[in-house]
PDB file of C-alpha atoms and ligand atoms in Angstrom:
ATOM      1  CA  MET A  25      95.204  97.894  50.666  1.00 96.00           C
ATOM      2  CA  LYS A  26      92.102 100.072  50.426  1.00 98.00           C
ATOM      3  CA  LEU A  27      89.792 100.020  47.436  1.00 98.00           C
ATOM      4  CA  GLY A  28      87.214 102.627  46.476  1.00 98.00           C
ATOM      5  CA  ALA A  29      84.015 102.385  44.455  1.00 98.00           C
ATOM      6  CA  ILE A  30      81.698 104.959  42.925  1.00 98.00           C
ATOM      7  CA  GLU A  31      78.335 104.001  41.524  1.00 97.00           C
ATOM      8  CA  ALA A  32      77.267 107.183  39.794  1.00 97.00           C
ATOM      9  CA  GLY A  33      73.593 106.874  38.955  1.00 93.00           C
ATOM     10  CA  GLY A  34      71.281 109.406  37.405  1.00 88.00           C
ATOM     11  CA  THR A  35      69.399 109.829  40.683  1.00 89.00           C
ATOM     12  CA  LYS A  36      72.015 109.008  43.320  1.00 94.00           C
ATOM     13  CA  PHE A  37      75.714 108.491  43.835  1.00 97.00           C
ATOM     14  CA  VAL A  38      76.968 105.672  46.071  1.00 98.00           C
ATOM     15  CA  CYS A  39      80.574 105.717  47.302  1.00 98.00           C
ATOM     16  CA  ALA A  40      82.193 102.881  49.236  1.00 98.00           C
ATOM     17  CA  VAL A  41      85.528 101.750  50.609  1.00 98.00           C
ATOM     18  CA  SER A  42      86.713  98.178  51.178  1.00 98.00           C
ATOM     19  CA  ASP A  43      89.787  96.238  52.182  1.00 98.00           C
ATOM     20  CA  GLY A  44      91.724  94.307  49.550  1.00 97.00           C
ATOM     21  CA  ASP A  45      89.233  91.404  49.785  1.00 97.00           C
ATOM     22  CA  PHE A  46      86.227  93.592  48.962  1.00 97.00           C
ATOM     23  CA  ASN A  47      84.833  93.651  52.505  1.00 97.00           C
ATOM     24  CA  VAL A  48      82.988  96.967  52.543  1.00 97.00           C
ATOM     25  CA  GLU A  49      84.132  99.091  55.479  1.00 98.00           C
ATOM     26  CA  ASP A  50      82.244 102.268  54.789  1.00 98.00           C
ATOM     27  CA  ARG A  51      79.584 103.474  52.415  1.00 98.00           C
ATOM     28  CA  THR A  52      77.616 106.642  51.734  1.00 98.00           C
ATOM     29  CA  GLN A  53      75.107 107.963  49.230  1.00 98.00           C
ATOM     30  CA  PHE A  54      73.799 111.336  48.135  1.00 98.00           C
ATOM     31  CA  PRO A  55      71.509 112.638  45.391  1.00 97.00           C
ATOM     32  CA  THR A  56      72.881 113.422  41.931  1.00 96.00           C
ATOM     33  CA  THR A  57      72.497 117.179  41.533  1.00 96.00           C
ATOM     34  CA  THR A  58      74.920 119.433  39.627  1.00 96.00           C
ATOM     35  CA  PRO A  59      78.429 118.170  38.817  1.00 97.00           C
ATOM     36  CA  ASP A  60      80.038 120.806  41.094  1.00 96.00           C
ATOM     37  CA  GLU A  61      77.898 119.990  44.081  1.00 97.00           C
ATOM     38  CA  THR A  62      77.930 116.226  43.608  1.00 98.00           C
ATOM     39  CA  MET A  63      81.644 115.925  42.882  1.00 98.00           C
ATOM     40  CA  ALA A  64      82.484 118.076  45.915  1.00 98.00           C
ATOM     41  CA  GLN A  65      80.842 115.348  48.007  1.00 98.00           C
ATOM     42  CA  VAL A  66      82.779 112.619  46.182  1.00 98.00           C
ATOM     43  CA  PHE A  67      86.083 114.432  46.800  1.00 98.00           C
ATOM     44  CA  ALA A  68      85.249 115.035  50.462  1.00 98.00           C
ATOM     45  CA  TYR A  69      84.355 111.363  50.940  1.00 98.00           C
ATOM     46  CA  PHE A  70      87.598 109.984  49.507  1.00 98.00           C
ATOM     47  CA  ASP A  71      89.645 112.708  51.234  1.00 98.00           C
ATOM     48  CA  GLN A  72      88.241 111.309  54.462  1.00 98.00           C
ATOM     49  CA  HIS A  73      88.610 107.668  53.366  1.00 98.00           C
ATOM     50  CA  PRO A  74      91.853 107.469  51.360  1.00 98.00           C
ATOM     51  CA  VAL A  75      92.109 104.537  48.938  1.00 98.00           C
ATOM     52  CA  ASP A  76      94.720 103.049  46.578  1.00 98.00           C
ATOM     53  CA  ALA A  77      92.465 102.861  43.518  1.00 98.00           C
ATOM     54  CA  ILE A  78      88.870 103.639  42.582  1.00 98.00           C
ATOM     55  CA  GLY A  79      86.465 101.783  40.290  1.00 98.00           C
ATOM     56  CA  ILE A  80      83.826 104.037  38.769  1.00 98.00           C
ATOM     57  CA  GLY A  81      80.564 103.002  37.170  1.00 98.00           C
ATOM     58  CA  SER A  82      78.829 106.012  35.663  1.00 97.00           C
ATOM     59  CA  PHE A  83      75.430 106.699  34.171  1.00 93.00           C
ATOM     60  CA  GLY A  84      75.814 107.532  30.550  1.00 85.00           C
ATOM     61  CA  PRO A  85      76.322 107.493  27.747  1.00 88.00           C
ATOM     62  CA  VAL A  86      80.013 107.771  28.572  1.00 94.00           C
ATOM     63  CA  SER A  87      83.031 107.786  26.296  1.00 94.00           C
ATOM     64  CA  LEU A  88      85.091 104.615  26.738  1.00 93.00           C
ATOM     65  CA  ASN A  89      87.308 105.006  23.725  1.00 89.00           C
ATOM     66  CA  GLU A  90      90.765 105.345  25.289  1.00 88.00           C
ATOM     67  CA  ASP A  91      92.142 106.955  22.150  1.00 89.00           C
ATOM     68  CA  ALA A  92      89.517 109.689  22.077  1.00 91.00           C
ATOM     69  CA  ALA A  93      89.998 113.139  23.590  1.00 94.00           C
ATOM     70  CA  ASP A  94      86.767 112.711  25.542  1.00 95.00           C
ATOM     71  CA  PHE A  95      87.666 109.370  27.195  1.00 95.00           C
ATOM     72  CA  GLY A  96      86.064 109.298  30.649  1.00 96.00           C
ATOM     73  CA  PHE A  97      83.491 111.983  29.829  1.00 97.00           C
ATOM     74  CA  ILE A  98      79.753 111.683  30.307  1.00 96.00           C
ATOM     75  CA  THR A  99      78.657 112.573  26.787  1.00 93.00           C
ATOM     76  CA  ASN A 100      75.188 113.012  25.332  1.00 87.00           C
ATOM     77  CA  THR A 101      73.094 112.680  28.494  1.00 83.00           C
ATOM     78  CA  PRO A 102      69.588 114.114  28.859  1.00 80.00           C
ATOM     79  CA  LYS A 103      70.787 115.329  32.294  1.00 85.00           C
ATOM     80  CA  LEU A 104      71.983 118.582  30.782  1.00 88.00           C
ATOM     81  CA  ALA A 105      74.232 119.784  33.620  1.00 93.00           C
ATOM     82  CA  TRP A 106      76.320 116.641  33.083  1.00 96.00           C
ATOM     83  CA  LYS A 107      76.465 116.791  29.311  1.00 95.00           C
ATOM     84  CA  ASN A 108      80.108 116.562  28.134  1.00 96.00           C
ATOM     85  CA  TYR A 109      81.317 116.475  31.741  1.00 97.00           C
ATOM     86  CA  ASP A 110      84.885 115.210  32.219  1.00 98.00           C
ATOM     87  CA  PHE A 111      84.159 112.834  35.108  1.00 98.00           C
ATOM     88  CA  LEU A 112      87.416 110.872  35.006  1.00 98.00           C
ATOM     89  CA  GLY A 113      89.453 114.053  34.457  1.00 98.00           C
ATOM     90  CA  ALA A 114      87.907 115.662  37.532  1.00 98.00           C
ATOM     91  CA  MET A 115      88.783 112.580  39.608  1.00 98.00           C
ATOM     92  CA  LYS A 116      92.349 112.519  38.280  1.00 98.00           C
ATOM     93  CA  THR A 117      92.840 116.190  39.087  1.00 97.00           C
ATOM     94  CA  HIS A 118      91.870 115.533  42.679  1.00 97.00           C
ATOM     95  CA  PHE A 119      93.429 112.089  43.332  1.00 98.00           C
ATOM     96  CA  ASP A 120      96.739 110.752  42.041  1.00 98.00           C
ATOM     97  CA  ILE A 121      95.745 107.048  42.011  1.00 98.00           C
ATOM     98  CA  PRO A 122      94.698 104.490  39.363  1.00 98.00           C
ATOM     99  CA  PHE A 123      91.068 104.471  38.204  1.00 98.00           C
ATOM    100  CA  TYR A 124      88.896 102.021  36.328  1.00 98.00           C
ATOM    101  CA  PHE A 125      86.193 103.959  34.510  1.00 97.00           C
ATOM    102  CA  THR A 126      83.208 102.328  32.841  1.00 97.00           C
ATOM    103  CA  THR A 127      79.394 102.391  32.724  1.00 96.00           C
ATOM    104  CA  ASP A 128      77.112 101.830  35.721  1.00 96.00           C
ATOM    105  CA  VAL A 129      75.725  98.796  33.928  1.00 96.00           C
ATOM    106  CA  ASN A 130      79.203  97.354  33.340  1.00 97.00           C
ATOM    107  CA  VAL A 131      80.186  97.545  37.010  1.00 98.00           C
ATOM    108  CA  ALA A 132      76.974  95.808  38.088  1.00 97.00           C
ATOM    109  CA  ALA A 133      77.482  93.163  35.411  1.00 98.00           C
ATOM    110  CA  TYR A 134      81.049  92.635  36.628  1.00 98.00           C
ATOM    111  CA  GLY A 135      79.828  92.142  40.185  1.00 98.00           C
ATOM    112  CA  GLU A 136      77.342  89.497  39.022  1.00 98.00           C
ATOM    113  CA  TYR A 137      80.015  87.913  36.807  1.00 98.00           C
ATOM    114  CA  GLN A 138      82.532  87.474  39.612  1.00 97.00           C
ATOM    115  CA  ALA A 139      80.364  87.046  42.667  1.00 97.00           C
ATOM    116  CA  GLY A 140      76.714  86.643  41.664  1.00 98.00           C
ATOM    117  CA  ALA A 141      74.502  84.885  39.136  1.00 98.00           C
ATOM    118  CA  GLY A 142      77.298  84.710  36.542  1.00 98.00           C
ATOM    119  CA  ARG A 143      79.837  83.034  38.827  1.00 97.00           C
ATOM    120  CA  GLY A 144      81.726  80.279  37.017  1.00 97.00           C
ATOM    121  CA  LYS A 145      80.466  81.335  33.579  1.00 98.00           C
ATOM    122  CA  LYS A 146      82.807  82.618  30.862  1.00 98.00           C
ATOM    123  CA  ASN A 147      80.440  84.793  28.881  1.00 98.00           C
ATOM    124  CA  ILE A 148      77.508  86.624  30.378  1.00 98.00           C
ATOM    125  CA  LEU A 149      74.904  88.997  29.069  1.00 98.00           C
ATOM    126  CA  TYR A 150      73.518  91.292  31.756  1.00 98.00           C
ATOM    127  CA  TRP A 151      70.405  93.420  31.318  1.00 98.00           C
ATOM    128  CA  THR A 152      68.825  95.862  33.693  1.00 96.00           C
ATOM    129  CA  VAL A 153      65.209  96.837  33.114  1.00 97.00           C
ATOM    130  CA  GLY A 154      64.392  99.804  35.333  1.00 95.00           C
ATOM    131  CA  THR A 155      63.901 103.451  34.480  1.00 92.00           C
ATOM    132  CA  GLY A 156      65.888 102.613  31.371  1.00 93.00           C
ATOM    133  CA  VAL A 157      67.171  99.403  29.832  1.00 96.00           C
ATOM    134  CA  GLY A 158      70.921  98.866  30.050  1.00 95.00           C
ATOM    135  CA  ALA A 159      73.085  95.984  28.920  1.00 97.00           C
ATOM    136  CA  SER A 160      76.568  94.666  29.334  1.00 98.00           C
ATOM    137  CA  TYR A 161      78.296  91.718  27.728  1.00 98.00           C
ATOM    138  CA  ILE A 162      81.355  90.235  29.397  1.00 98.00           C
ATOM    139  CA  GLN A 163      83.391  87.810  27.344  1.00 97.00           C
ATOM    140  CA  ASN A 164      86.231  85.980  29.079  1.00 97.00           C
ATOM    141  CA  GLY A 165      86.437  88.708  31.725  1.00 96.00           C
ATOM    142  CA  LYS A 166      86.414  91.629  29.310  1.00 96.00           C
ATOM    143  CA  PHE A 167      83.625  94.051  28.519  1.00 97.00           C
ATOM    144  CA  LEU A 168      82.491  93.838  24.935  1.00 96.00           C
ATOM    145  CA  GLN A 169      83.188  97.187  23.384  1.00 91.00           C
ATOM    146  CA  GLY A 170      83.910  98.587  19.990  1.00 87.00           C
ATOM    147  CA  PHE A 171      83.953 102.269  19.121  1.00 83.00           C
ATOM    148  CA  SER A 172      82.261 102.618  22.511  1.00 84.00           C
ATOM    149  CA  HIS A 173      80.054 100.526  24.792  1.00 88.00           C
ATOM    150  CA  PRO A 174      77.051  98.697  23.342  1.00 92.00           C
ATOM    151  CA  GLU A 175      73.602 100.231  23.862  1.00 93.00           C
ATOM    152  CA  MET A 176      71.496  97.100  23.623  1.00 96.00           C
ATOM    153  CA  GLY A 177      68.682  98.726  25.576  1.00 96.00           C
ATOM    154  CA  HIS A 178      67.714 100.598  22.432  1.00 96.00           C
ATOM    155  CA  ILE A 179      67.471  97.717  19.971  1.00 98.00           C
ATOM    156  CA  LEU A 180      64.393  97.670  17.773  1.00 98.00           C
ATOM    157  CA  LEU A 181      61.728  95.049  18.399  1.00 98.00           C
ATOM    158  CA  ARG A 182      58.474  93.923  16.763  1.00 98.00           C
ATOM    159  CA  HIS A 183      55.297  95.140  18.410  1.00 98.00           C
ATOM    160  CA  ASP A 184      53.225  92.577  20.240  1.00 98.00           C
ATOM    161  CA  PRO A 185      49.877  92.561  18.354  1.00 97.00           C
ATOM    162  CA  ARG A 186      48.066  93.225  21.651  1.00 97.00           C
ATOM    163  CA  ASP A 187      50.195  96.335  22.071  1.00 98.00           C
ATOM    164  CA  HIS A 188      49.829  97.534  18.514  1.00 96.00           C
ATOM    165  CA  ASP A 189      48.887 101.135  19.255  1.00 95.00           C
ATOM    166  CA  PHE A 190      51.478 101.931  21.891  1.00 98.00           C
ATOM    167  CA  GLU A 191      53.990 104.326  20.390  1.00 98.00           C
ATOM    168  CA  GLY A 192      56.624 103.917  23.133  1.00 98.00           C
ATOM    169  CA  VAL A 193      58.379 106.480  25.307  1.00 97.00           C
ATOM    170  CA  CYS A 194      62.030 106.576  24.224  1.00 95.00           C
ATOM    171  CA  PRO A 195      62.828 110.222  23.455  1.00 91.00           C
ATOM    172  CA  TYR A 196      65.117 109.084  20.628  1.00 92.00           C
ATOM    173  CA  HIS A 197      63.338 106.080  19.074  1.00 96.00           C
ATOM    174  CA  GLY A 198      59.834 105.864  20.509  1.00 97.00           C
ATOM    175  CA  ASP A 199      59.237 102.138  20.417  1.00 98.00           C
ATOM    176  CA  CYS A 200      62.721 100.659  20.934  1.00 98.00           C
ATOM    177  CA  PHE A 201      63.190  98.019  23.682  1.00 98.00           C
ATOM    178  CA  GLU A 202      63.503 100.668  26.403  1.00 98.00           C
ATOM    179  CA  GLY A 203      60.655 102.690  24.922  1.00 98.00           C
ATOM    180  CA  LEU A 204      58.356  99.662  25.036  1.00 98.00           C
ATOM    181  CA  ALA A 205      59.422  97.798  28.149  1.00 98.00           C
ATOM    182  CA  ALA A 206      61.147  99.947  30.792  1.00 98.00           C
ATOM    183  CA  GLY A 207      59.305 101.230  33.873  1.00 97.00           C
ATOM    184  CA  PRO A 208      58.202 104.556  32.352  1.00 98.00           C
ATOM    185  CA  ALA A 209      56.633 102.735  29.377  1.00 98.00           C
ATOM    186  CA  ILE A 210      54.511 100.685  31.763  1.00 98.00           C
ATOM    187  CA  GLU A 211      53.527 103.843  33.593  1.00 98.00           C
ATOM    188  CA  LYS A 212      52.572 105.572  30.339  1.00 98.00           C
ATOM    189  CA  ARG A 213      50.250 102.731  29.327  1.00 98.00           C
ATOM    190  CA  PHE A 214      48.440 102.356  32.635  1.00 97.00           C
ATOM    191  CA  GLY A 215      48.870 105.662  34.438  1.00 97.00           C
ATOM    192  CA  LYS A 216      50.380 103.756  37.346  1.00 97.00           C
ATOM    193  CA  LYS A 217      53.647 102.080  38.162  1.00 97.00           C
ATOM    194  CA  GLY A 218      54.506  98.493  37.314  1.00 96.00           C
ATOM    195  CA  PHE A 219      54.403  97.322  40.905  1.00 97.00           C
ATOM    196  CA  GLU A 220      50.796  98.541  41.162  1.00 97.00           C
ATOM    197  CA  LEU A 221      49.681  96.161  38.388  1.00 98.00           C
ATOM    198  CA  ASP A 222      48.443  92.724  39.348  1.00 97.00           C
ATOM    199  CA  PRO A 223      51.051  89.999  38.710  1.00 97.00           C
ATOM    200  CA  SER A 224      48.338  88.095  36.807  1.00 97.00           C
ATOM    201  CA  ASP A 225      47.626  91.033  34.469  1.00 98.00           C
ATOM    202  CA  GLU A 226      47.797  90.052  30.776  1.00 97.00           C
ATOM    203  CA  PHE A 227      50.240  92.907  30.277  1.00 98.00           C
ATOM    204  CA  TRP A 228      53.099  90.852  31.756  1.00 98.00           C
ATOM    205  CA  GLU A 229      52.787  88.444  28.791  1.00 98.00           C
ATOM    206  CA  ILE A 230      53.351  91.415  26.489  1.00 98.00           C
ATOM    207  CA  GLU A 231      56.294  92.617  28.567  1.00 98.00           C
ATOM    208  CA  ALA A 232      57.705  89.068  28.489  1.00 98.00           C
ATOM    209  CA  ASN A 233      57.338  88.959  24.707  1.00 98.00           C
ATOM    210  CA  TYR A 234      59.510  92.072  24.341  1.00 98.00           C
ATOM    211  CA  ILE A 235      62.134  90.866  26.787  1.00 99.00           C
ATOM    212  CA  ALA A 236      62.185  87.449  25.096  1.00 98.00           C
ATOM    213  CA  GLN A 237      62.691  89.096  21.678  1.00 98.00           C
ATOM    214  CA  ALA A 238      65.680  90.944  23.104  1.00 98.00           C
ATOM    215  CA  CYS A 239      67.024  87.614  24.410  1.00 98.00           C
ATOM    216  CA  VAL A 240      66.530  85.949  21.009  1.00 98.00           C
ATOM    217  CA  ASN A 241      68.390  88.754  19.232  1.00 98.00           C
ATOM    218  CA  ALA A 242      71.192  88.730  21.771  1.00 98.00           C
ATOM    219  CA  THR A 243      71.442  84.933  21.664  1.00 98.00           C
ATOM    220  CA  LEU A 244      71.820  84.998  17.895  1.00 98.00           C
ATOM    221  CA  ILE A 245      74.445  87.733  17.990  1.00 97.00           C
ATOM    222  CA  LEU A 246      76.443  86.810  21.084  1.00 98.00           C
ATOM    223  CA  ARG A 247      75.643  83.185  22.104  1.00 98.00           C
ATOM    224  CA  PRO A 248      76.153  83.908  25.819  1.00 98.00           C
ATOM    225  CA  ASP A 249      76.432  81.217  28.497  1.00 98.00           C
ATOM    226  CA  VAL A 250      73.766  82.941  30.570  1.00 98.00           C
ATOM    227  CA  ILE A 251      71.452  85.960  30.389  1.00 98.00           C
ATOM    228  CA  ILE A 252      71.029  87.743  33.721  1.00 98.00           C
ATOM    229  CA  PHE A 253      68.259  90.270  34.428  1.00 98.00           C
ATOM    230  CA  GLY A 254      68.082  92.894  37.152  1.00 96.00           C
ATOM    231  CA  GLY A 255      66.396  96.272  37.684  1.00 95.00           C
ATOM    232  CA  GLY A 256      63.081  97.312  39.216  1.00 96.00           C
ATOM    233  CA  VAL A 257      60.786  95.824  36.571  1.00 98.00           C
ATOM    234  CA  MET A 258      62.459  92.412  36.870  1.00 98.00           C
ATOM    235  CA  LYS A 259      61.305  92.168  40.480  1.00 97.00           C
ATOM    236  CA  GLN A 260      58.119  90.774  38.885  1.00 98.00           C
ATOM    237  CA  ALA A 261      59.064  87.138  39.433  1.00 97.00           C
ATOM    238  CA  GLN A 262      56.217  85.829  37.219  1.00 98.00           C
ATOM    239  CA  LEU A 263      58.041  87.351  34.237  1.00 98.00           C
ATOM    240  CA  PHE A 264      60.806  84.741  34.250  1.00 98.00           C
ATOM    241  CA  PRO A 265      58.734  81.675  33.262  1.00 98.00           C
ATOM    242  CA  GLN A 266      56.851  83.872  30.790  1.00 98.00           C
ATOM    243  CA  ILE A 267      60.083  85.142  29.193  1.00 98.00           C
ATOM    244  CA  GLN A 268      61.555  81.644  29.110  1.00 98.00           C
ATOM    245  CA  ALA A 269      58.461  80.193  27.374  1.00 98.00           C
ATOM    246  CA  SER A 270      58.260  83.056  24.878  1.00 98.00           C
ATOM    247  CA  PHE A 271      62.004  82.792  24.171  1.00 98.00           C
ATOM    248  CA  VAL A 272      61.810  79.052  23.450  1.00 98.00           C
ATOM    249  CA  LYS A 273      58.866  79.613  21.104  1.00 98.00           C
ATOM    250  CA  GLN A 274      60.469  82.514  19.246  1.00 98.00           C
ATOM    251  CA  LEU A 275      63.934  80.957  18.921  1.00 98.00           C
ATOM    252  CA  ALA A 276      62.193  77.871  17.495  1.00 98.00           C
ATOM    253  CA  ASP A 277      65.109  75.526  18.200  1.00 96.00           C
ATOM    254  CA  TYR A 278      67.225  77.273  15.609  1.00 97.00           C
ATOM    255  CA  VAL A 279      70.325  77.138  17.817  1.00 97.00           C
ATOM    256  CA  ASP A 280      71.179  75.323  21.050  1.00 97.00           C
ATOM    257  CA  THR A 281      71.237  77.198  24.318  1.00 97.00           C
ATOM    258  CA  PRO A 282      71.917  76.064  27.872  1.00 98.00           C
ATOM    259  CA  GLU A 283      68.892  74.640  29.738  1.00 98.00           C
ATOM    260  CA  ILE A 284      66.333  77.450  29.676  1.00 98.00           C
ATOM    261  CA  SER A 285      65.809  77.605  33.463  1.00 98.00           C
ATOM    262  CA  ASP A 286      69.566  78.140  33.861  1.00 98.00           C
ATOM    263  CA  TYR A 287      69.838  80.441  30.871  1.00 98.00           C
ATOM    264  CA  ILE A 288      67.483  83.357  31.533  1.00 98.00           C
ATOM    265  CA  ILE A 289      67.847  84.108  35.215  1.00 98.00           C
ATOM    266  CA  HIS A 290      67.546  86.802  37.886  1.00 98.00           C
ATOM    267  CA  VAL A 291      70.489  88.673  39.415  1.00 98.00           C
ATOM    268  CA  GLU A 292      71.803  87.465  42.767  1.00 98.00           C
ATOM    269  CA  LEU A 293      73.540  90.507  44.204  1.00 96.00           C
ATOM    270  CA  GLY A 294      70.829  93.025  43.343  1.00 86.00           C
ATOM    271  CA  ASP A 295      71.631  96.466  44.743  1.00 88.00           C
ATOM    272  CA  ASP A 296      75.125  95.367  45.851  1.00 92.00           C
ATOM    273  CA  ALA A 297      76.265  94.329  42.379  1.00 96.00           C
ATOM    274  CA  GLY A 298      77.453  97.785  41.310  1.00 96.00           C
ATOM    275  CA  ILE A 299      79.608  98.499  44.344  1.00 97.00           C
ATOM    276  CA  THR A 300      80.997  94.946  44.381  1.00 97.00           C
ATOM    277  CA  GLY A 301      81.912  95.156  40.704  1.00 98.00           C
ATOM    278  CA  ALA A 302      83.425  98.627  41.037  1.00 98.00           C
ATOM    279  CA  LEU A 303      85.642  97.489  43.933  1.00 98.00           C
ATOM    280  CA  MET A 304      86.824  94.500  41.895  1.00 98.00           C
ATOM    281  CA  LEU A 305      87.597  96.759  38.946  1.00 98.00           C
ATOM    282  CA  ALA A 306      89.491  99.135  41.262  1.00 98.00           C
ATOM    283  CA  LYS A 307      91.751  96.225  42.211  1.00 98.00           C
ATOM    284  CA  LYS A 308      92.187  95.402  38.544  1.00 97.00           C
ATOM    285  CA  ALA A 309      93.287  99.008  37.914  1.00 97.00           C
ATOM    286  CA  LEU A 310      96.044  98.588  40.515  1.00 95.00           C
ATOM    287  CA  LYS A 311      97.677  95.733  38.619  1.00 86.00           C
TER     288      LYS A 311
HETATM  289  N1  LIG B 430      58.328  95.631  41.751  1.00 66.02           N
HETATM  290  C1  LIG B 430      58.293  96.326  40.613  1.00 66.02           C
HETATM  291  N2  LIG B 430      57.539  95.915  39.576  1.00 66.02           N
HETATM  292  C2  LIG B 430      57.484  96.597  38.420  1.00 66.02           C
HETATM  293  N3  LIG B 430      58.147  97.726  38.201  1.00 66.02           N
HETATM  294  C3  LIG B 430      58.921  98.195  39.186  1.00 66.02           C
HETATM  295  C4  LIG B 430      59.042  97.522  40.442  1.00 66.02           C
HETATM  296  N4  LIG B 430      59.892  98.215  41.217  1.00 66.02           N
HETATM  297  C5  LIG B 430      60.301  99.268  40.476  1.00 66.02           C
HETATM  298  N5  LIG B 430      59.716  99.259  39.265  1.00 66.02           N
HETATM  299  C6  LIG B 430      59.910 100.242  38.200  1.00 66.02           C
HETATM  300  O1  LIG B 430      61.297 100.224  37.846  1.00 66.02           O
HETATM  301  C7  LIG B 430      61.760 101.554  37.612  1.00 66.02           C
HETATM  302  C8  LIG B 430      62.923 101.851  38.546  1.00 66.02           C
HETATM  303  O2  LIG B 430      63.950 100.972  38.229  1.00 66.02           O
HETATM  304  P1  LIG B 430      65.169 100.684  39.179  1.00 66.02           P
HETATM  305  O3  LIG B 430      64.638 100.366  40.527  1.00 66.02           O
HETATM  306  O4  LIG B 430      65.994  99.666  38.515  1.00 66.02           O
HETATM  307  O5  LIG B 430      65.873 102.081  39.335  1.00 66.02           O
HETATM  308  P2  LIG B 430      66.776 102.969  38.428  1.00 66.02           P
HETATM  309  O6  LIG B 430      68.143 102.867  39.009  1.00 66.02           O
HETATM  310  O7  LIG B 430      66.118 104.293  38.368  1.00 66.02           O
HETATM  311  O8  LIG B 430      66.788 102.363  36.998  1.00 66.02           O
HETATM  312  P3  LIG B 430      67.975 102.516  35.925  1.00 66.02           P
HETATM  313  O9  LIG B 430      68.922 101.432  36.243  1.00 66.02           O
HETATM  314  O10 LIG B 430      67.291 102.327  34.617  1.00 66.02           O
HETATM  315  O11 LIG B 430      68.559 103.888  36.110  1.00 66.02           O
HETATM  316  C9  LIG B 430      60.596 102.478  37.843  1.00 66.02           C
HETATM  317  O12 LIG B 430      60.018 102.811  36.595  1.00 66.02           O
HETATM  318  C10 LIG B 430      59.632 101.644  38.672  1.00 66.02           C
HETATM  319  O13 LIG B 430      58.288 101.987  38.440  1.00 66.02           O
HETATM  320 ZN1  LIG B 431      65.604 104.175  22.350  1.00 66.02          ZN
END
C-alpha cells in the first residue's frame, strides 16, 4: 500500500509518499504560486509516485460541508488566485482514488494527536501561532466541525493594559487573537520579527496574556484534555511558563484542568506533523 500526503500552505506545498505504516519514502516541496502552476506540479509528482489514497491539508478557509456544492473548495482566501478554487475537484479529475480533504491545521493536529504531543489523549486542542493563528479540536478522533471548521484564531480578546493602544493587524477584525498575537502583529509593534526580540523582553508577558486568554476561553467551551501549541512564535520557550501562570490566574480555579505543566504544552512533531497527519488521514480514507 502507498499513501500520499499534501500539505498545501499559503507559501509552500509539500507532497510526500509513504508505505502503509507511514514511513516516508519520498518528499518534495515547491512554492505556492498560481493554482494552474502549483497543481501541475502536484499532478506530476503523484503521476511519478502513484498512491492508493491521498490526505490533503489545505490553507483556507476551505469548505468542509459535505452537503454543500463547494465542498473541497478553498473559499474566501486573501490569496486571490485561489479564491473559490475547487482543490478537491481538481484532484479528483486527475486521480481516481480516495481523498481525505481538510484544513492544514487539522492535518497537523491529527499528526500530533496520533503520534506527537497528544498521543494517548482523547480530546486535544491544537493551536498554531505563526503568520496566522489556526486551531483544531479533535474529540474522540474526530475533528470538531459544524457548518464548517472552527476559526478559533479570530476569537476576540481583552487588551492587555500595557498594550492598550495597539489596534491589531487582522484585516477583518483588527484586534482579534491573530491580530494581536501572531507573528505579523509582533512585527508591526516593534518593526522587527519576534525572534529578534530578547526572550526577557516584557512584551512576552503581554503575548502570554493573550495566549492564556485564548486557553481560558477554549477551556471553558471545550474542556480539552490537553492544549498543544506550535508555529513560529511558539518557538519562544519562555512563553510556556508565562502562559501557564497567566492561565491559572485568569481561570481562577473556576473549573478543574489537568496539571498545568501537562496541560499547555509544545508540539512534538513540529514541521513533520502535517505530513504525518495527512498520511494517516489518507489511510483512513481508504477504509
Ligand atoms: N523563533 C521565533 N520567535 C518568534 N517569532 C517567530 C520565530 N520564528 C518565526 N517566528 C514568526 O512566526 C511567523 C512564521 O510562522 P511559521 O513559522 O509558523 O510559518 P507559517 O507557516 O507562515 O505560519 P502559518 O501556519 O500561520 O501559515 C513569522 O511571523 C515569524 O516572524
Ligand atoms: Zn481576525
